[in-house]
Amino acid sequence: AQKITQTQPGMFVQEKEAVTLDCTYDTSDQSYGLFWYKQPSSGEMIFLIYQGSYDEQNATEGRYSLNFQKARKSANLVISASQLGDSAMYFCAMRERVDSSYKLIFGSGTRLLVRP
Amino acid sequence: EAGVTQFPSHSVIEKGQTVTLRCDPISGHDNLYWYRRVMGKEIKFLLHFVKESKQDESGMPNNRFLAERTGGTYSTLKVQPAELEDSGVYFCASSQTRVVNTEAFFGQGTRLTVV
């Protein structure tokens, strides 16, 4: 079965600095997708970034980048120039295929607090 | 374009009562998913609709949970009778296709508290 592991329950970062949120995964599939979602205190889940298993380049979306190391099965999220509004829960997820259906498998999340 | 909307945002009910959660997906999205996060634990998959058909309901905890999507538009998730362990945040998500790199758009969730 596929599994996502986020080993950092909580992280602090100083405003304007960069921070890396760790994510490792386990799968026997050759084709898979990795996602990061942000959950602010308001509760909604906001899609941040996607990395496909066959993508040769690391995904980037504005201040977000995904450090994808396929051999090590890691997909760490890097947030550059942290802002106070980045304080939130961050979830790493993998899309699992079961027959003709897809579903997301989530990690336990990392709570990020940005200090002014 | 409206996002995924869920009703209610919060619900507090007594053990043994019935609660119905509603999800309106993004218009045109055939795929609709329900997930749940119990306090302090991972977000867990409950089930997946493609239009009005249940594609995968392997994550439904037990037969106290009933999900429907009549007409392939909005979906409801009914818990009857509710138990204390059903407390958590219930998320709905929708996506346009089942392609592996298509992100799912989530609603703001319904926080259910069973007392």
PDB file of C-alpha atoms in Angstrom, chain A residues 32-33 35 37 39 43-45 47 50 89 91 95 100-104 106-108, chain B residues 33 35 37 42-43 45 48 55-56 58 91 98-104 106-108:
ATOM      1  CA  TYR A  32       2.305   8.541  -9.700  1.00  0.00           C
ATOM      2  CA  GLY A  33       1.641  12.121  -8.742  1.00  0.00           C
ATOM      3  CA  PHE A  35       0.789  17.101  -4.358  1.00  0.00           C
ATOM      4  CA  TYR A  37      -1.856  21.372  -0.082  1.00  0.00           C
ATOM      5  CA  GLN A  39      -4.712  24.468   5.030  1.00  0.00           C
ATOM      6  CA  GLY A  43     -10.067  25.387   7.026  1.00  0.00           C
ATOM      7  CA  GLU A  44     -10.070  25.152   3.258  1.00  0.00           C
ATOM      8  CA  MET A  45      -7.537  23.004   1.459  1.00  0.00           C
ATOM      9  CA  PHE A  47      -3.642  23.242  -3.861  1.00  0.00           C
ATOM     10  CA  TYR A  50       2.161  19.110  -8.296  1.00  0.00           C
ATOM     11  CA  MET A  89      -0.924  23.320   8.005  1.00  0.00           C
ATOM     12  CA  PHE A  91      -0.140  18.359   3.675  1.00  0.00           C
ATOM     13  CA  ARG A  95      -2.471  10.072  -5.911  1.00  0.00           C
ATOM     14  CA  SER A 100     -10.210   2.763 -12.493  1.00  0.00           C
ATOM     15  CA  SER A 101     -10.421   5.106  -9.540  1.00  0.00           C
ATOM     16  CA  TYR A 102      -7.945   7.607  -8.142  1.00  0.00           C
ATOM     17  CA  LYS A 103      -7.730   8.888  -4.592  1.00  0.00           C
ATOM     18  CA  LEU A 104      -5.316  10.950  -2.561  1.00  0.00           C
ATOM     19  CA  PHE A 106      -2.245  12.190   2.720  1.00  0.00           C
ATOM     20  CA  GLY A 107       0.535  12.594   5.228  1.00  0.00           C
ATOM     21  CA  SER A 108      -0.182  13.719   8.771  1.00  0.00           C
TER      22      SER A 108
ATOM     23  CA  TYR B  33     -14.563  12.766  -3.458  1.00  0.00           C
ATOM     24  CA  TYR B  35     -12.416  12.737   2.771  1.00  0.00           C
ATOM     25  CA  ARG B  37      -9.806  14.143   9.079  1.00  0.00           C
ATOM     26  CA  GLU B  42      -4.293  11.953   8.603  1.00  0.00           C
ATOM     27  CA  ILE B  43      -6.884  12.967   6.091  1.00  0.00           C
ATOM     28  CA  PHE B  45     -10.327   8.917   1.781  1.00  0.00           C
ATOM     29  CA  HIS B  48     -15.284   8.574  -4.946  1.00  0.00           C
ATOM     30  CA  GLN B  55     -16.518   4.339  -8.185  1.00  0.00           C
ATOM     31  CA  ASP B  56     -14.782   3.478  -4.939  1.00  0.00           C
ATOM     32  CA  SER B  58     -13.562   1.433   0.201  1.00  0.00           C
ATOM     33  CA  PHE B  91     -13.866  17.468   3.134  1.00  0.00           C
ATOM     34  CA  ARG B  98      -9.242  11.061 -13.553  1.00  0.00           C
ATOM     35  CA  VAL B  99      -5.855  11.763 -15.055  1.00  0.00           C
ATOM     36  CA  VAL B 100      -3.148  11.297 -12.471  1.00  0.00           C
ATOM     37  CA  ASN B 101      -1.805  14.848 -12.642  1.00  0.00           C
ATOM     38  CA  THR B 102      -5.112  16.616 -12.225  1.00  0.00           C
ATOM     39  CA  GLU B 103      -5.399  18.307  -8.906  1.00  0.00           C
ATOM     40  CA  ALA B 104      -8.528  17.934  -6.861  1.00  0.00           C
ATOM     41  CA  PHE B 106     -11.309  21.005  -2.072  1.00  0.00           C
ATOM     42  CA  GLY B 107     -14.138  22.668  -0.239  1.00  0.00           C
ATOM     43  CA  GLN B 108     -13.673  24.410   3.081  1.00  0.00           C
TER      44      GLN B 108
END
